[in-house]
Amino acid sequence: MSTETEEKYEKYYVPEQSKWPIVGAVGLFLIAFGGANFIQQTTGKYGNDGSMGWITFAAGLTIIFYMMWGWWRDTINESMEGLYSSQMDRSFRQGMLWFISSEVMFFAAFFGALFYARALVMPWLGGEGNNVMTHALLWPDFIPQWPMTETPGGETTQGMGPWGLPAINTAILLTSSWTLTIAHHALRDGNRNALLNYTSITALLGIIFLGLQVWEYIHAYQEMGLTLGSGIYGSTFFMLTGFHGFHVTIGTIYLIVLSIRCASGHFTAENHFAYEAGAWYWHFVDVVWLFLFIFVYII
């Protein structure tokens, strides 16, 4: 092949075989297994006290963090060594877009469950339409209102209101999107001080959000009687807000790593997709929270 022909083709780096995918798969399995046992412990269902749930869940999280640290380290080293080309950059962008698309479907499933419970099951249990006998046989005293604060077993709870901690957390996430956008523009303009400062502020806002959510959960369990075992309302509330909190945790870790990389001068105005990917993910998490705030807390 002539030199002129070779110049038409870009190199495409193919990494060596990696252990990180299988390590991540093991970690995710342990998280799912431990989480299921924890839910059984919390709800007291199926005669399982879930005593190993926390241990298994923590082991899974530890493995995931180890996988993230190792995989990100390898990717950063490959990028800093100049092994990537514009084709690789396009591959990263496509991969991130597909990943966020899968996350949209993930949350859509839980929002769908919430819609099904509120818009279909509640009226059916209340005897709407041709379900009079369903109402009479299954739950004659049922009143179709949301939040559903009484379970078939007679347990009562309270609905989580939108004002207070949820509203504060909404303001925090909206502010974090603004600070991250400023940081992104600073990166494109070559303003390293503003880039580092606003990226660090965004990471700090993520930590504050998580701290307030933990406070909200403690309040729900200890003072409101709102738990995972509090019927369909409790389960959908904690599944939606809990999984969102998990995503905020991952995003916050990502932002901390980006802050460290900004301080190390890893990014330039021309080469910074790793930063853009973090910004995409964080803005996605913020948009999901807005839907959560509206459909879980307000409506």
PDB file of C-alpha atoms in Angstrom:
ATOM      1  CA  MET A   1       0.000   0.000   0.000  1.00  0.00           C
ATOM      2  CA  SER A   2       1.410   3.373  -0.947  1.00  0.00           C
ATOM      3  CA  THR A   3       2.106   6.097   1.589  1.00  0.00           C
ATOM      4  CA  GLU A   4      -0.561   8.291   0.003  1.00  0.00           C
ATOM      5  CA  THR A   5      -3.167   5.555   0.434  1.00  0.00           C
ATOM      6  CA  GLU A   6      -2.120   4.907   4.036  1.00  0.00           C
ATOM      7  CA  GLU A   7      -2.685   8.558   4.905  1.00  0.00           C
ATOM      8  CA  LYS A   8      -6.367   8.196   3.998  1.00  0.00           C
ATOM      9  CA  TYR A   9      -6.883   5.736   6.843  1.00  0.00           C
ATOM     10  CA  GLU A  10      -6.796   6.542  10.535  1.00  0.00           C
ATOM     11  CA  LYS A  11      -5.502   4.171  13.137  1.00  0.00           C
ATOM     12  CA  TYR A  12      -8.160   2.521  15.275  1.00  0.00           C
ATOM     13  CA  TYR A  13      -6.863   1.362  18.629  1.00  0.00           C
ATOM     14  CA  VAL A  14      -8.068  -2.096  19.684  1.00  0.00           C
ATOM     15  CA  PRO A  15      -7.291  -2.703  23.360  1.00  0.00           C
ATOM     16  CA  GLU A  16      -6.073  -6.014  24.689  1.00  0.00           C
ATOM     17  CA  GLN A  17      -8.439  -8.476  26.344  1.00  0.00           C
ATOM     18  CA  SER A  18      -9.654  -7.043  29.628  1.00  0.00           C
ATOM     19  CA  LYS A  19     -10.861  -8.543  32.889  1.00  0.00           C
ATOM     20  CA  TRP A  20     -13.038  -5.541  33.703  1.00  0.00           C
ATOM     21  CA  PRO A  21     -16.296  -6.638  31.972  1.00  0.00           C
ATOM     22  CA  ILE A  22     -16.452  -9.922  33.898  1.00  0.00           C
ATOM     23  CA  VAL A  23     -15.457  -8.155  37.128  1.00  0.00           C
ATOM     24  CA  GLY A  24     -18.295  -5.678  36.585  1.00  0.00           C
ATOM     25  CA  ALA A  25     -20.751  -8.512  35.831  1.00  0.00           C
ATOM     26  CA  VAL A  26     -19.881 -10.239  39.109  1.00  0.00           C
ATOM     27  CA  GLY A  27     -20.299  -6.975  41.013  1.00  0.00           C
ATOM     28  CA  LEU A  28     -23.700  -6.270  39.443  1.00  0.00           C
ATOM     29  CA  PHE A  29     -24.878  -9.814  40.238  1.00  0.00           C
ATOM     30  CA  LEU A  30     -23.910  -9.434  43.889  1.00  0.00           C
ATOM     31  CA  ILE A  31     -25.623  -6.034  44.050  1.00  0.00           C
ATOM     32  CA  ALA A  32     -28.849  -7.497  42.627  1.00  0.00           C
ATOM     33  CA  PHE A  33     -28.705 -10.586  44.863  1.00  0.00           C
ATOM     34  CA  GLY A  34     -27.852  -8.597  47.978  1.00  0.00           C
ATOM     35  CA  GLY A  35     -30.440  -5.952  47.184  1.00  0.00           C
ATOM     36  CA  ALA A  36     -33.164  -8.595  46.839  1.00  0.00           C
ATOM     37  CA  ASN A  37     -32.233 -10.069  50.205  1.00  0.00           C
ATOM     38  CA  PHE A  38     -32.240  -6.609  51.753  1.00  0.00           C
ATOM     39  CA  ILE A  39     -35.741  -5.950  50.407  1.00  0.00           C
ATOM     40  CA  GLN A  40     -36.905  -9.240  51.905  1.00  0.00           C
ATOM     41  CA  GLN A  41     -35.396  -8.190  55.219  1.00  0.00           C
ATOM     42  CA  THR A  42     -37.077  -4.789  55.043  1.00  0.00           C
ATOM     43  CA  THR A  43     -40.515  -6.065  54.068  1.00  0.00           C
ATOM     44  CA  GLY A  44     -40.399  -9.293  56.081  1.00  0.00           C
ATOM     45  CA  LYS A  45     -41.720 -11.263  53.116  1.00  0.00           C
ATOM     46  CA  TYR A  46     -41.249 -14.940  52.301  1.00  0.00           C
ATOM     47  CA  GLY A  47     -39.815 -15.850  55.686  1.00  0.00           C
ATOM     48  CA  ASN A  48     -36.311 -14.630  54.873  1.00  0.00           C
ATOM     49  CA  ASP A  49     -34.645 -12.254  57.305  1.00  0.00           C
ATOM     50  CA  GLY A  50     -32.140 -11.171  54.624  1.00  0.00           C
ATOM     51  CA  SER A  51     -29.264 -11.199  57.126  1.00  0.00           C
ATOM     52  CA  MET A  52     -26.701 -11.584  54.318  1.00  0.00           C
ATOM     53  CA  GLY A  53     -28.284  -8.890  52.161  1.00  0.00           C
ATOM     54  CA  TRP A  54     -26.182  -5.970  53.336  1.00  0.00           C
ATOM     55  CA  ILE A  55     -22.941  -7.958  53.245  1.00  0.00           C
ATOM     56  CA  THR A  56     -23.569  -9.210  49.719  1.00  0.00           C
ATOM     57  CA  PHE A  57     -24.726  -5.801  48.535  1.00  0.00           C
ATOM     58  CA  ALA A  58     -21.658  -4.093  50.025  1.00  0.00           C
ATOM     59  CA  ALA A  59     -19.385  -6.689  48.424  1.00  0.00           C
ATOM     60  CA  GLY A  60     -20.999  -6.005  45.046  1.00  0.00           C
ATOM     61  CA  LEU A  61     -20.550  -2.260  45.448  1.00  0.00           C
ATOM     62  CA  THR A  62     -16.918  -2.736  46.411  1.00  0.00           C
ATOM     63  CA  ILE A  63     -16.287  -4.806  43.289  1.00  0.00           C
ATOM     64  CA  ILE A  64     -18.041  -2.231  41.093  1.00  0.00           C
ATOM     65  CA  PHE A  65     -15.927   0.593  42.530  1.00  0.00           C
ATOM     66  CA  TYR A  66     -12.804  -1.502  41.983  1.00  0.00           C
ATOM     67  CA  MET A  67     -13.885  -2.144  38.389  1.00  0.00           C
ATOM     68  CA  MET A  68     -14.587   1.551  37.780  1.00  0.00           C
ATOM     69  CA  TRP A  69     -11.224   2.576  39.217  1.00  0.00           C
ATOM     70  CA  GLY A  70      -9.291   0.037  37.124  1.00  0.00           C
ATOM     71  CA  TRP A  71     -11.206   0.516  33.883  1.00  0.00           C
ATOM     72  CA  TRP A  72     -11.126   4.285  34.047  1.00  0.00           C
ATOM     73  CA  ARG A  73      -7.408   4.186  34.891  1.00  0.00           C
ATOM     74  CA  ASP A  74      -6.688   2.085  31.813  1.00  0.00           C
ATOM     75  CA  THR A  75      -8.843   4.282  29.563  1.00  0.00           C
ATOM     76  CA  ILE A  76      -7.242   7.489  30.860  1.00  0.00           C
ATOM     77  CA  ASN A  77      -3.754   6.059  30.304  1.00  0.00           C
ATOM     78  CA  GLU A  78      -4.643   5.022  26.737  1.00  0.00           C
ATOM     79  CA  SER A  79      -6.039   8.486  26.003  1.00  0.00           C
ATOM     80  CA  MET A  80      -3.033  10.299  27.473  1.00  0.00           C
ATOM     81  CA  GLU A  81      -0.693   8.099  25.408  1.00  0.00           C
ATOM     82  CA  GLY A  82      -2.375   9.321  22.220  1.00  0.00           C
ATOM     83  CA  LEU A  83      -3.705   5.904  21.206  1.00  0.00           C
ATOM     84  CA  TYR A  84      -7.163   7.178  20.263  1.00  0.00           C
ATOM     85  CA  SER A  85      -8.202   8.659  16.924  1.00  0.00           C
ATOM     86  CA  SER A  86     -11.278  10.517  15.677  1.00  0.00           C
ATOM     87  CA  GLN A  87     -12.855   7.169  14.784  1.00  0.00           C
ATOM     88  CA  MET A  88     -12.407   6.057  18.377  1.00  0.00           C
ATOM     89  CA  ASP A  89     -13.946   9.333  19.515  1.00  0.00           C
ATOM     90  CA  ARG A  90     -17.018   8.629  17.392  1.00  0.00           C
ATOM     91  CA  SER A  91     -17.237   5.143  18.879  1.00  0.00           C
ATOM     92  CA  PHE A  92     -17.160   6.578  22.388  1.00  0.00           C
ATOM     93  CA  ARG A  93     -19.894   9.058  21.517  1.00  0.00           C
ATOM     94  CA  GLN A  94     -22.120   6.385  20.001  1.00  0.00           C
ATOM     95  CA  GLY A  95     -21.539   4.114  22.979  1.00  0.00           C
ATOM     96  CA  MET A  96     -22.464   6.855  25.449  1.00  0.00           C
ATOM     97  CA  LEU A  97     -25.607   7.719  23.500  1.00  0.00           C
ATOM     98  CA  TRP A  98     -26.698   4.073  23.489  1.00  0.00           C
ATOM     99  CA  PHE A  99     -25.950   3.814  27.201  1.00  0.00           C
ATOM    100  CA  ILE A 100     -28.078   6.861  28.023  1.00  0.00           C
ATOM    101  CA  SER A 101     -30.839   5.483  25.760  1.00  0.00           C
ATOM    102  CA  SER A 102     -30.823   2.247  27.778  1.00  0.00           C
ATOM    103  CA  GLU A 103     -31.043   4.296  30.973  1.00  0.00           C
ATOM    104  CA  VAL A 104     -34.068   6.129  29.575  1.00  0.00           C
ATOM    105  CA  MET A 105     -35.770   2.764  29.007  1.00  0.00           C
ATOM    106  CA  PHE A 106     -34.768   1.655  32.518  1.00  0.00           C
ATOM    107  CA  PHE A 107     -36.522   4.582  34.174  1.00  0.00           C
ATOM    108  CA  ALA A 108     -39.405   4.412  31.690  1.00  0.00           C
ATOM    109  CA  ALA A 109     -40.173   0.920  33.021  1.00  0.00           C
ATOM    110  CA  PHE A 110     -40.478   2.208  36.599  1.00  0.00           C
ATOM    111  CA  PHE A 111     -42.497   5.238  35.542  1.00  0.00           C
ATOM    112  CA  GLY A 112     -44.699   2.809  33.602  1.00  0.00           C
ATOM    113  CA  ALA A 113     -45.238   0.758  36.756  1.00  0.00           C
ATOM    114  CA  LEU A 114     -46.204   3.934  38.616  1.00  0.00           C
ATOM    115  CA  PHE A 115     -48.650   4.905  35.856  1.00  0.00           C
ATOM    116  CA  TYR A 116     -50.136   1.394  35.798  1.00  0.00           C
ATOM    117  CA  ALA A 117     -50.709   1.421  39.553  1.00  0.00           C
ATOM    118  CA  ARG A 118     -52.196   4.905  39.676  1.00  0.00           C
ATOM    119  CA  ALA A 119     -54.183   5.129  36.449  1.00  0.00           C
ATOM    120  CA  LEU A 120     -55.403   1.527  36.087  1.00  0.00           C
ATOM    121  CA  VAL A 121     -55.113  -0.564  39.259  1.00  0.00           C
ATOM    122  CA  MET A 122     -56.468   2.085  41.634  1.00  0.00           C
ATOM    123  CA  PRO A 123     -59.706   2.609  39.663  1.00  0.00           C
ATOM    124  CA  TRP A 124     -60.138  -1.167  39.257  1.00  0.00           C
ATOM    125  CA  LEU A 125     -59.813  -1.769  42.986  1.00  0.00           C
ATOM    126  CA  GLY A 126     -62.276   1.058  43.554  1.00  0.00           C
ATOM    127  CA  GLY A 127     -64.892  -0.705  41.405  1.00  0.00           C
ATOM    128  CA  GLU A 128     -64.738   1.569  38.367  1.00  0.00           C
ATOM    129  CA  GLY A 129     -66.291   0.246  35.156  1.00  0.00           C
ATOM    130  CA  ASN A 130     -66.998  -3.480  35.212  1.00  0.00           C
ATOM    131  CA  ASN A 131     -64.929  -4.095  38.328  1.00  0.00           C
ATOM    132  CA  VAL A 132     -67.652  -3.765  40.947  1.00  0.00           C
ATOM    133  CA  MET A 133     -67.231  -7.383  42.047  1.00  0.00           C
ATOM    134  CA  THR A 134     -63.469  -6.980  42.172  1.00  0.00           C
ATOM    135  CA  HIS A 135     -63.957  -4.110  44.585  1.00  0.00           C
ATOM    136  CA  ALA A 136     -66.535  -5.986  46.667  1.00  0.00           C
ATOM    137  CA  LEU A 137     -64.560  -9.229  46.912  1.00  0.00           C
ATOM    138  CA  LEU A 138     -60.993  -8.039  47.231  1.00  0.00           C
ATOM    139  CA  TRP A 139     -61.218  -4.793  49.214  1.00  0.00           C
ATOM    140  CA  PRO A 140     -64.710  -3.490  49.987  1.00  0.00           C
ATOM    141  CA  ASP A 141     -63.418  -0.598  52.102  1.00  0.00           C
ATOM    142  CA  PHE A 142     -60.853   0.562  49.550  1.00  0.00           C
ATOM    143  CA  ILE A 143     -60.913   4.263  48.609  1.00  0.00           C
ATOM    144  CA  PRO A 144     -59.125   4.956  45.279  1.00  0.00           C
ATOM    145  CA  GLN A 145     -56.861   7.845  46.183  1.00  0.00           C
ATOM    146  CA  TRP A 146     -53.148   8.492  45.744  1.00  0.00           C
ATOM    147  CA  PRO A 147     -50.898   8.276  47.601  1.00  0.00           C
ATOM    148  CA  MET A 148     -52.208   4.942  48.801  1.00  0.00           C
ATOM    149  CA  THR A 149     -51.540   5.302  52.518  1.00  0.00           C
ATOM    150  CA  GLU A 150     -53.260   2.124  53.705  1.00  0.00           C
ATOM    151  CA  THR A 151     -52.264  -1.417  52.753  1.00  0.00           C
ATOM    152  CA  PRO A 152     -54.639  -4.401  52.496  1.00  0.00           C
ATOM    153  CA  GLY A 153     -53.194  -5.593  55.810  1.00  0.00           C
ATOM    154  CA  GLY A 154     -54.402  -2.439  57.525  1.00  0.00           C
ATOM    155  CA  GLU A 155     -50.997  -0.760  57.882  1.00  0.00           C
ATOM    156  CA  THR A 156     -51.033   3.002  57.427  1.00  0.00           C
ATOM    157  CA  THR A 157     -48.347   5.427  56.351  1.00  0.00           C
ATOM    158  CA  GLN A 158     -47.990   9.010  55.163  1.00  0.00           C
ATOM    159  CA  GLY A 159     -47.366  10.421  51.729  1.00  0.00           C
ATOM    160  CA  MET A 160     -44.108  12.282  51.126  1.00  0.00           C
ATOM    161  CA  GLY A 161     -44.869  15.902  50.322  1.00  0.00           C
ATOM    162  CA  PRO A 162     -43.020  17.816  47.602  1.00  0.00           C
ATOM    163  CA  TRP A 163     -41.984  20.837  49.672  1.00  0.00           C
ATOM    164  CA  GLY A 164     -39.095  20.735  52.043  1.00  0.00           C
ATOM    165  CA  LEU A 165     -36.211  18.373  51.282  1.00  0.00           C
ATOM    166  CA  PRO A 166     -37.524  17.298  47.828  1.00  0.00           C
ATOM    167  CA  ALA A 167     -37.864  20.922  46.704  1.00  0.00           C
ATOM    168  CA  ILE A 168     -34.418  21.776  48.094  1.00  0.00           C
ATOM    169  CA  ASN A 169     -32.903  18.813  46.264  1.00  0.00           C
ATOM    170  CA  THR A 170     -34.621  19.918  43.064  1.00  0.00           C
ATOM    171  CA  ALA A 171     -33.056  23.366  43.390  1.00  0.00           C
ATOM    172  CA  ILE A 172     -29.680  21.746  44.065  1.00  0.00           C
ATOM    173  CA  LEU A 173     -29.793  19.584  40.941  1.00  0.00           C
ATOM    174  CA  LEU A 174     -30.979  22.456  38.751  1.00  0.00           C
ATOM    175  CA  THR A 175     -28.131  24.575  40.092  1.00  0.00           C
ATOM    176  CA  SER A 176     -25.673  21.748  39.437  1.00  0.00           C
ATOM    177  CA  SER A 177     -26.705  21.625  35.778  1.00  0.00           C
ATOM    178  CA  TRP A 178     -26.043  25.343  35.542  1.00  0.00           C
ATOM    179  CA  THR A 179     -22.601  25.111  37.177  1.00  0.00           C
ATOM    180  CA  LEU A 180     -21.632  22.154  34.981  1.00  0.00           C
ATOM    181  CA  THR A 181     -22.676  24.049  31.848  1.00  0.00           C
ATOM    182  CA  ILE A 182     -20.479  26.985  32.910  1.00  0.00           C
ATOM    183  CA  ALA A 183     -17.592  24.565  33.475  1.00  0.00           C
ATOM    184  CA  HIS A 184     -18.105  22.981  30.054  1.00  0.00           C
ATOM    185  CA  HIS A 185     -18.003  26.364  28.334  1.00  0.00           C
ATOM    186  CA  ALA A 186     -14.894  27.251  30.343  1.00  0.00           C
ATOM    187  CA  LEU A 187     -13.237  24.099  29.039  1.00  0.00           C
ATOM    188  CA  ARG A 188     -14.023  25.055  25.458  1.00  0.00           C
ATOM    189  CA  ASP A 189     -12.672  28.574  26.094  1.00  0.00           C
ATOM    190  CA  GLY A 190      -9.495  27.300  27.715  1.00  0.00           C
ATOM    191  CA  ASN A 191     -10.321  28.857  31.100  1.00  0.00           C
ATOM    192  CA  ARG A 192      -8.765  26.246  33.385  1.00  0.00           C
ATOM    193  CA  ASN A 193      -9.506  27.998  36.701  1.00  0.00           C
ATOM    194  CA  ALA A 194     -13.230  28.345  35.977  1.00  0.00           C
ATOM    195  CA  LEU A 195     -13.302  24.770  34.657  1.00  0.00           C
ATOM    196  CA  LEU A 196     -11.838  23.341  37.855  1.00  0.00           C
ATOM    197  CA  ASN A 197     -13.855  25.538  40.193  1.00  0.00           C
ATOM    198  CA  TYR A 198     -17.276  24.914  38.636  1.00  0.00           C
ATOM    199  CA  THR A 199     -16.665  21.196  38.105  1.00  0.00           C
ATOM    200  CA  SER A 200     -15.727  20.865  41.784  1.00  0.00           C
ATOM    201  CA  ILE A 201     -18.802  22.865  42.808  1.00  0.00           C
ATOM    202  CA  THR A 202     -20.997  20.537  40.740  1.00  0.00           C
ATOM    203  CA  ALA A 203     -19.488  17.489  42.455  1.00  0.00           C
ATOM    204  CA  LEU A 204     -20.076  19.129  45.856  1.00  0.00           C
ATOM    205  CA  LEU A 205     -23.727  19.790  44.975  1.00  0.00           C
ATOM    206  CA  GLY A 206     -24.089  16.104  44.092  1.00  0.00           C
ATOM    207  CA  ILE A 207     -22.726  15.131  47.512  1.00  0.00           C
ATOM    208  CA  ILE A 208     -25.142  17.540  49.226  1.00  0.00           C
ATOM    209  CA  PHE A 209     -28.057  16.080  47.251  1.00  0.00           C
ATOM    210  CA  LEU A 210     -27.169  12.558  48.375  1.00  0.00           C
ATOM    211  CA  GLY A 211     -26.809  13.648  51.993  1.00  0.00           C
ATOM    212  CA  LEU A 212     -30.251  15.267  51.962  1.00  0.00           C
ATOM    213  CA  GLN A 213     -31.772  12.184  50.332  1.00  0.00           C
ATOM    214  CA  VAL A 214     -30.365   9.997  53.119  1.00  0.00           C
ATOM    215  CA  TRP A 215     -31.895  12.439  55.605  1.00  0.00           C
ATOM    216  CA  GLU A 216     -35.223  12.168  53.750  1.00  0.00           C
ATOM    217  CA  TYR A 217     -35.129   8.367  53.906  1.00  0.00           C
ATOM    218  CA  ILE A 218     -34.385   8.387  57.649  1.00  0.00           C
ATOM    219  CA  HIS A 219     -37.322  10.748  58.162  1.00  0.00           C
ATOM    220  CA  ALA A 220     -39.574   8.517  56.037  1.00  0.00           C
ATOM    221  CA  TYR A 221     -38.685   5.331  57.931  1.00  0.00           C
ATOM    222  CA  GLN A 222     -38.526   6.668  61.460  1.00  0.00           C
ATOM    223  CA  GLU A 223     -41.227   9.340  61.549  1.00  0.00           C
ATOM    224  CA  MET A 224     -43.615   8.711  58.647  1.00  0.00           C
ATOM    225  CA  GLY A 225     -43.762   4.917  58.609  1.00  0.00           C
ATOM    226  CA  LEU A 226     -43.040   5.050  54.880  1.00  0.00           C
ATOM    227  CA  THR A 227     -40.953   1.982  53.972  1.00  0.00           C
ATOM    228  CA  LEU A 228     -40.421  -0.438  51.116  1.00  0.00           C
ATOM    229  CA  GLY A 229     -43.117  -2.578  52.702  1.00  0.00           C
ATOM    230  CA  SER A 230     -45.721   0.223  52.641  1.00  0.00           C
ATOM    231  CA  GLY A 231     -47.718  -1.168  49.739  1.00  0.00           C
ATOM    232  CA  ILE A 232     -47.453  -0.064  46.127  1.00  0.00           C
ATOM    233  CA  TYR A 233     -46.846   3.552  47.104  1.00  0.00           C
ATOM    234  CA  GLY A 234     -43.853   2.764  49.280  1.00  0.00           C
ATOM    235  CA  SER A 235     -42.323   0.340  46.798  1.00  0.00           C
ATOM    236  CA  THR A 236     -42.621   2.664  43.792  1.00  0.00           C
ATOM    237  CA  PHE A 237     -41.422   5.649  45.820  1.00  0.00           C
ATOM    238  CA  PHE A 238     -38.249   3.968  47.011  1.00  0.00           C
ATOM    239  CA  MET A 239     -37.552   2.148  43.747  1.00  0.00           C
ATOM    240  CA  LEU A 240     -37.740   5.342  41.694  1.00  0.00           C
ATOM    241  CA  THR A 241     -35.983   7.681  44.107  1.00  0.00           C
ATOM    242  CA  GLY A 242     -33.514   5.000  45.213  1.00  0.00           C
ATOM    243  CA  PHE A 243     -32.374   4.070  41.723  1.00  0.00           C
ATOM    244  CA  HIS A 244     -32.119   7.748  40.875  1.00  0.00           C
ATOM    245  CA  GLY A 245     -29.981   8.250  43.971  1.00  0.00           C
ATOM    246  CA  PHE A 246     -27.741   5.405  42.804  1.00  0.00           C
ATOM    247  CA  HIS A 247     -27.307   7.175  39.467  1.00  0.00           C
ATOM    248  CA  VAL A 248     -26.514  10.434  41.254  1.00  0.00           C
ATOM    249  CA  THR A 249     -23.879   8.538  43.251  1.00  0.00           C
ATOM    250  CA  ILE A 250     -22.237   7.250  40.061  1.00  0.00           C
ATOM    251  CA  GLY A 251     -22.451  10.709  38.497  1.00  0.00           C
ATOM    252  CA  THR A 252     -20.919  12.352  41.564  1.00  0.00           C
ATOM    253  CA  ILE A 253     -18.007   9.911  41.537  1.00  0.00           C
ATOM    254  CA  TYR A 254     -17.565  10.686  37.846  1.00  0.00           C
ATOM    255  CA  LEU A 255     -17.521  14.425  38.580  1.00  0.00           C
ATOM    256  CA  ILE A 256     -14.912  13.947  41.319  1.00  0.00           C
ATOM    257  CA  VAL A 257     -12.730  12.037  38.862  1.00  0.00           C
ATOM    258  CA  LEU A 258     -13.251  14.784  36.265  1.00  0.00           C
ATOM    259  CA  SER A 259     -12.253  17.417  38.834  1.00  0.00           C
ATOM    260  CA  ILE A 260      -9.021  15.548  39.513  1.00  0.00           C
ATOM    261  CA  ARG A 261      -8.364  15.216  35.789  1.00  0.00           C
ATOM    262  CA  CYS A 262      -9.063  18.931  35.259  1.00  0.00           C
ATOM    263  CA  ALA A 263      -6.533  19.768  37.960  1.00  0.00           C
ATOM    264  CA  SER A 264      -4.035  17.474  36.196  1.00  0.00           C
ATOM    265  CA  GLY A 265      -4.568  19.243  32.860  1.00  0.00           C
ATOM    266  CA  HIS A 266      -5.874  16.175  31.029  1.00  0.00           C
ATOM    267  CA  PHE A 267      -8.412  18.022  28.883  1.00  0.00           C
ATOM    268  CA  THR A 268      -8.028  20.488  26.041  1.00  0.00           C
ATOM    269  CA  ALA A 269     -10.539  22.526  24.074  1.00  0.00           C
ATOM    270  CA  GLU A 270     -10.162  20.051  21.190  1.00  0.00           C
ATOM    271  CA  ASN A 271      -9.930  16.748  23.096  1.00  0.00           C
ATOM    272  CA  HIS A 272     -12.316  16.342  26.031  1.00  0.00           C
ATOM    273  CA  PHE A 273     -15.007  13.802  25.226  1.00  0.00           C
ATOM    274  CA  ALA A 274     -14.619  12.145  28.629  1.00  0.00           C
ATOM    275  CA  TYR A 275     -15.768  15.446  30.132  1.00  0.00           C
ATOM    276  CA  GLU A 276     -18.652  15.761  27.681  1.00  0.00           C
ATOM    277  CA  ALA A 277     -19.792  12.228  28.498  1.00  0.00           C
ATOM    278  CA  GLY A 278     -19.934  13.139  32.175  1.00  0.00           C
ATOM    279  CA  ALA A 279     -21.915  16.276  31.357  1.00  0.00           C
ATOM    280  CA  TRP A 280     -24.376  14.305  29.235  1.00  0.00           C
ATOM    281  CA  TYR A 281     -24.901  11.796  32.032  1.00  0.00           C
ATOM    282  CA  TRP A 282     -25.355  14.458  34.712  1.00  0.00           C
ATOM    283  CA  HIS A 283     -27.890  16.412  32.666  1.00  0.00           C
ATOM    284  CA  PHE A 284     -29.780  13.160  32.045  1.00  0.00           C
ATOM    285  CA  VAL A 285     -29.884  12.485  35.789  1.00  0.00           C
ATOM    286  CA  ASP A 286     -31.211  16.016  36.366  1.00  0.00           C
ATOM    287  CA  VAL A 287     -33.994  15.586  33.803  1.00  0.00           C
ATOM    288  CA  VAL A 288     -35.047  12.279  35.383  1.00  0.00           C
ATOM    289  CA  TRP A 289     -35.268  14.004  38.759  1.00  0.00           C
ATOM    290  CA  LEU A 290     -37.581  16.670  37.347  1.00  0.00           C
ATOM    291  CA  PHE A 291     -39.956  13.921  36.189  1.00  0.00           C
ATOM    292  CA  LEU A 292     -39.634  12.264  39.599  1.00  0.00           C
ATOM    293  CA  PHE A 293     -40.380  15.491  41.427  1.00  0.00           C
ATOM    294  CA  ILE A 294     -43.505  16.070  39.347  1.00  0.00           C
ATOM    295  CA  PHE A 295     -44.970  12.548  39.145  1.00  0.00           C
ATOM    296  CA  VAL A 296     -43.808  11.087  42.478  1.00  0.00           C
ATOM    297  CA  TYR A 297     -43.936  14.083  44.814  1.00  0.00           C
ATOM    298  CA  ILE A 298     -46.369  16.643  43.371  1.00  0.00           C
ATOM    299  CA  ILE A 299     -49.067  14.853  41.372  1.00  0.00           C
TER     300      ILE A 299
END
